[in-house]
PDB file of C-alpha atoms in Angstrom:
ATOM      1  CA  MET A   4     -20.844 -46.933  95.325  1.00  0.00           C
ATOM      2  CA  ILE A   5     -19.630 -47.401  91.756  1.00  0.00           C
ATOM      3  CA  TRP A   6     -22.978 -47.266  90.532  1.00  0.00           C
ATOM      4  CA  LEU A   7     -23.506 -43.846  91.959  1.00  0.00           C
ATOM      5  CA  ALA A   8     -20.500 -42.353  90.333  1.00  0.00           C
ATOM      6  CA  LEU A   9     -21.367 -44.094  86.983  1.00  0.00           C
ATOM      7  CA  GLY A  10     -25.063 -42.745  87.312  1.00  0.00           C
ATOM      8  CA  ALA A  11     -23.654 -38.992  88.291  1.00  0.00           C
ATOM      9  CA  ALA A  12     -21.192 -39.260  85.301  1.00  0.00           C
ATOM     10  CA  ILE A  13     -24.108 -40.376  82.946  1.00  0.00           C
ATOM     11  CA  LEU A  14     -26.184 -37.231  84.253  1.00  0.00           C
ATOM     12  CA  ALA A  15     -23.356 -34.712  83.882  1.00  0.00           C
ATOM     13  CA  LEU A  16     -22.978 -35.928  80.428  1.00  0.00           C
ATOM     14  CA  LEU A  17     -26.506 -35.555  79.427  1.00  0.00           C
ATOM     15  CA  VAL A  18     -26.619 -32.383  80.802  1.00  0.00           C
ATOM     16  CA  ALA A  19     -24.054 -30.914  78.955  1.00  0.00           C
ATOM     17  CA  VAL A  20     -25.334 -32.396  75.951  1.00  0.00           C
ATOM     18  CA  GLY A  21     -28.710 -30.945  76.707  1.00  0.00           C
ATOM     19  CA  ARG A  22     -26.938 -27.585  76.994  1.00  0.00           C
ATOM     20  CA  GLY A  23     -25.506 -27.901  73.577  1.00  0.00           C
ATOM     21  CA  ARG A  24     -21.957 -27.573  75.279  1.00  0.00           C
ATOM     22  CA  LEU A  25     -20.645 -30.589  73.653  1.00  0.00           C
ATOM     23  CA  THR A  26     -19.073 -31.315  69.984  1.00  0.00           C
ATOM     24  CA  ALA A  27     -18.222 -34.515  68.622  1.00  0.00           C
ATOM     25  CA  ARG A  28     -14.729 -34.008  69.134  1.00  0.00           C
ATOM     26  CA  SER A  29     -15.254 -33.303  73.183  1.00  0.00           C
ATOM     27  CA  VAL A  30     -17.382 -36.530  73.263  1.00  0.00           C
ATOM     28  CA  SER A  31     -15.042 -38.981  71.513  1.00  0.00           C
ATOM     29  CA  ARG A  32     -12.309 -37.243  74.099  1.00  0.00           C
ATOM     30  CA  LEU A  33     -14.530 -38.197  76.608  1.00  0.00           C
ATOM     31  CA  ALA A  34     -15.019 -41.839  75.633  1.00  0.00           C
ATOM     32  CA  VAL A  35     -11.478 -42.233  75.197  1.00  0.00           C
ATOM     33  CA  ALA A  36     -11.105 -40.624  78.672  1.00  0.00           C
ATOM     34  CA  ALA A  37     -13.628 -42.936  80.140  1.00  0.00           C
ATOM     35  CA  LEU A  38     -11.722 -45.961  78.535  1.00  0.00           C
ATOM     36  CA  ALA A  39      -8.553 -44.993  80.060  1.00  0.00           C
ATOM     37  CA  THR A  40     -10.128 -44.729  83.311  1.00  0.00           C
ATOM     38  CA  ALA A  41     -11.592 -48.482  83.090  1.00  0.00           C
ATOM     39  CA  ALA A  42      -8.242 -49.594  81.993  1.00  0.00           C
ATOM     40  CA  ALA A  43      -6.892 -47.991  85.163  1.00  0.00           C
ATOM     41  CA  GLY A  44      -9.548 -49.466  87.406  1.00  0.00           C
ATOM     42  CA  GLY A  45      -8.930 -52.874  85.496  1.00  0.00           C
ATOM     43  CA  ALA A  46      -5.159 -52.374  86.516  1.00  0.00           C
ATOM     44  CA  LEU A  47      -6.147 -51.845  89.995  1.00  0.00           C
ATOM     45  CA  PHE A  48      -8.419 -54.541  90.540  1.00  0.00           C
ATOM     46  CA  GLU A  49      -5.600 -56.967  88.786  1.00  0.00           C
ATOM     47  CA  ALA A  50      -3.157 -55.830  91.326  1.00  0.00           C
ATOM     48  CA  LEU A  51      -5.722 -56.420  94.489  1.00  0.00           C
ATOM     49  CA  ARG A  52      -5.750 -59.785  92.813  1.00  0.00           C
ATOM     50  CA  ALA A  53      -1.765 -60.138  92.669  1.00  0.00           C
ATOM     51  CA  GLN A  54      -2.141 -60.755  88.954  1.00  0.00           C
ATOM     52  CA  TRP A  55       0.855 -58.558  88.458  1.00  0.00           C
ATOM     53  CA  ILE A  56       1.333 -58.951  84.580  1.00  0.00           C
ATOM     54  CA  GLY A  57      -2.234 -58.088  83.783  1.00  0.00           C
ATOM     55  CA  SER A  58      -2.101 -55.154  85.899  1.00  0.00           C
ATOM     56  CA  VAL A  59       0.985 -54.048  84.291  1.00  0.00           C
ATOM     57  CA  ILE A  60      -0.476 -54.435  81.060  1.00  0.00           C
ATOM     58  CA  LEU A  61      -3.645 -52.616  81.920  1.00  0.00           C
ATOM     59  CA  ALA A  62      -1.817 -49.714  83.734  1.00  0.00           C
ATOM     60  CA  GLY A  63       0.140 -49.459  80.382  1.00  0.00           C
ATOM     61  CA  LEU A  64      -3.044 -49.407  78.394  1.00  0.00           C
ATOM     62  CA  ALA A  65      -4.510 -46.895  80.785  1.00  0.00           C
ATOM     63  CA  ILE A  66      -1.510 -44.503  80.189  1.00  0.00           C
ATOM     64  CA  TYR A  67      -1.249 -44.810  76.316  1.00  0.00           C
ATOM     65  CA  VAL A  68      -4.799 -44.397  76.060  1.00  0.00           C
ATOM     66  CA  GLY A  69      -5.165 -41.536  78.605  1.00  0.00           C
ATOM     67  CA  GLN A  70      -2.478 -39.585  76.449  1.00  0.00           C
ATOM     68  CA  ALA A  71      -5.133 -40.122  73.533  1.00  0.00           C
ATOM     69  CA  ALA A  72      -7.493 -37.931  75.356  1.00  0.00           C
ATOM     70  CA  ARG A  73      -5.450 -35.126  75.852  1.00  0.00           C
ATOM     71  CA  PRO A  74      -6.025 -32.067  73.586  1.00  0.00           C
ATOM     72  CA  PRO A  75      -3.241 -31.997  70.799  1.00  0.00           C
ATOM     73  CA  ALA A  76      -0.503 -29.225  71.403  1.00  0.00           C
ATOM     74  CA  PRO A  77      -0.545 -26.244  68.822  1.00  0.00           C
ATOM     75  CA  ARG A  78       1.806 -26.544  65.844  1.00  0.00           C
ATOM     76  CA  GLY A  79       3.759 -23.848  64.764  1.00  0.00           C
ATOM     77  CA  ALA A  80       5.562 -21.258  66.261  1.00  0.00           C
ATOM     78  CA  ALA A  81       4.842 -19.840  69.568  1.00  0.00           C
ATOM     79  CA  PRO A  82       3.098 -16.469  69.739  1.00  0.00           C
ATOM     80  CA  PRO A  83       5.403 -13.727  70.142  1.00  0.00           C
ATOM     81  CA  GLN A  84       5.634 -12.581  73.807  1.00  0.00           C
ATOM     82  CA  ARG A  85       4.696  -9.129  75.056  1.00  0.00           C
ATOM     83  CA  HIS A  86       7.230  -7.159  77.022  1.00  0.00           C
ATOM     84  CA  GLY A  87       5.853  -4.229  78.557  1.00  0.00           C
ATOM     85  CA  MET A  88       2.629  -2.468  77.883  1.00  0.00           C
ATOM     86  CA  SER A  89       1.576   0.653  75.367  1.00  0.00           C
ATOM     87  CA  PRO A  90       0.785   3.864  77.251  1.00  0.00           C
ATOM     88  CA  ALA A  91      -2.650   3.642  76.140  1.00  0.00           C
ATOM     89  CA  GLU A  92      -3.151   0.464  77.921  1.00  0.00           C
ATOM     90  CA  ALA A  93      -1.466   1.736  81.073  1.00  0.00           C
ATOM     91  CA  ARG A  94      -3.584   4.901  81.200  1.00  0.00           C
ATOM     92  CA  ALA A  95      -6.659   2.622  81.045  1.00  0.00           C
ATOM     93  CA  ILE A  96      -5.775   0.385  83.976  1.00  0.00           C
ATOM     94  CA  LEU A  97      -4.738   3.477  85.971  1.00  0.00           C
ATOM     95  CA  GLY A  98      -8.228   5.180  85.122  1.00  0.00           C
ATOM     96  CA  VAL A  99      -6.315   8.485  83.616  1.00  0.00           C
ATOM     97  CA  ASP A 100      -6.428  10.771  80.606  1.00  0.00           C
ATOM     98  CA  GLU A 101      -3.868  11.590  78.190  1.00  0.00           C
ATOM     99  CA  ALA A 102      -3.867  14.780  79.757  1.00  0.00           C
ATOM    100  CA  ALA A 103      -2.803  13.480  83.379  1.00  0.00           C
ATOM    101  CA  THR A 104       0.050  14.904  85.158  1.00  0.00           C
ATOM    102  CA  VAL A 105       2.680  13.351  86.988  1.00  0.00           C
ATOM    103  CA  ASP A 106       0.523  13.970  90.365  1.00  0.00           C
ATOM    104  CA  ASP A 107      -2.806  12.355  88.777  1.00  0.00           C
ATOM    105  CA  ILE A 108      -1.145   9.424  87.998  1.00  0.00           C
ATOM    106  CA  LYS A 109       0.734   8.813  91.437  1.00  0.00           C
ATOM    107  CA  ALA A 110      -2.565   9.763  93.063  1.00  0.00           C
ATOM    108  CA  ALA A 111      -4.589   7.194  90.774  1.00  0.00           C
ATOM    109  CA  TYR A 112      -2.017   4.370  91.629  1.00  0.00           C
ATOM    110  CA  THR A 113      -2.114   5.274  95.350  1.00  0.00           C
ATOM    111  CA  ARG A 114      -5.820   4.895  95.213  1.00  0.00           C
ATOM    112  CA  LEU A 115      -5.915   1.795  93.195  1.00  0.00           C
ATOM    113  CA  MET A 116      -3.120   0.077  94.842  1.00  0.00           C
ATOM    114  CA  LYS A 117      -4.862   0.556  98.312  1.00  0.00           C
ATOM    115  CA  ARG A 118      -7.431  -1.577  97.163  1.00  0.00           C
ATOM    116  CA  VAL A 119      -5.678  -4.290  95.307  1.00  0.00           C
ATOM    117  CA  HIS A 120      -2.593  -4.748  97.084  1.00  0.00           C
ATOM    118  CA  PRO A 121      -2.019  -8.463  98.350  1.00  0.00           C
ATOM    119  CA  ASP A 122      -1.654  -7.178 102.174  1.00  0.00           C
ATOM    120  CA  ALA A 123      -4.855  -5.499 101.497  1.00  0.00           C
ATOM    121  CA  GLY A 124      -6.592  -8.866 100.284  1.00  0.00           C
ATOM    122  CA  GLY A 125      -6.081  -8.098  96.555  1.00  0.00           C
ATOM    123  CA  ALA A 126      -4.522  -9.995  94.026  1.00  0.00           C
ATOM    124  CA  PRO A 127      -1.114 -10.147  93.373  1.00  0.00           C
ATOM    125  CA  GLY A 128      -1.404  -9.966  89.334  1.00  0.00           C
ATOM    126  CA  LEU A 129      -3.502  -6.902  89.807  1.00  0.00           C
ATOM    127  CA  ALA A 130      -0.921  -5.348  91.781  1.00  0.00           C
ATOM    128  CA  ALA A 131       1.670  -6.118  89.200  1.00  0.00           C
ATOM    129  CA  GLN A 132      -0.430  -4.783  86.400  1.00  0.00           C
ATOM    130  CA  LEU A 133      -0.544  -1.269  88.231  1.00  0.00           C
ATOM    131  CA  ASN A 134       3.184  -1.317  88.979  1.00  0.00           C
ATOM    132  CA  ALA A 135       3.453  -1.752  85.246  1.00  0.00           C
ATOM    133  CA  ALA A 136       0.877   0.656  84.268  1.00  0.00           C
ATOM    134  CA  ARG A 137       2.817   3.265  86.952  1.00  0.00           C
ATOM    135  CA  ALA A 138       6.150   2.304  85.566  1.00  0.00           C
ATOM    136  CA  THR A 139       4.920   2.654  81.336  1.00  0.00           C
ATOM    137  CA  LEU A 140       3.701   6.196  82.097  1.00  0.00           C
ATOM    138  CA  LEU A 141       6.327   7.515  84.931  1.00  0.00           C
ATOM    139  CA  GLY A 142       9.223   5.849  82.762  1.00  0.00           C
TER     140      GLY A 142
END
């Protein structure tokens, strides 16, 4: 079973390399992740053999090396959070033009909300965008 999983991982790696999706950085991160996985497997094997000291050491190594495989957190200040949307964005979401009346905005909102409401099988995020667009245009 382990050989089947190893073969599938190698095949997936070769397919990704062939498609040009892997960079040198992503390959090195994959290698570090594979090393962490091997250390975790060794820790499990040692634990099954009741070799607790070796198991704890390998588990610690797996955690330490696994942290190195994670992408680094972005440095500096967080990007500014947007609160609300512009009227142009709201009109684009509702599909109305600048000369739209209040009745046109309400009709577009109702028509779209019937399609994307979560109770009708739609997505909550789309319904929230429609609500925000209506609130932006109607005040």
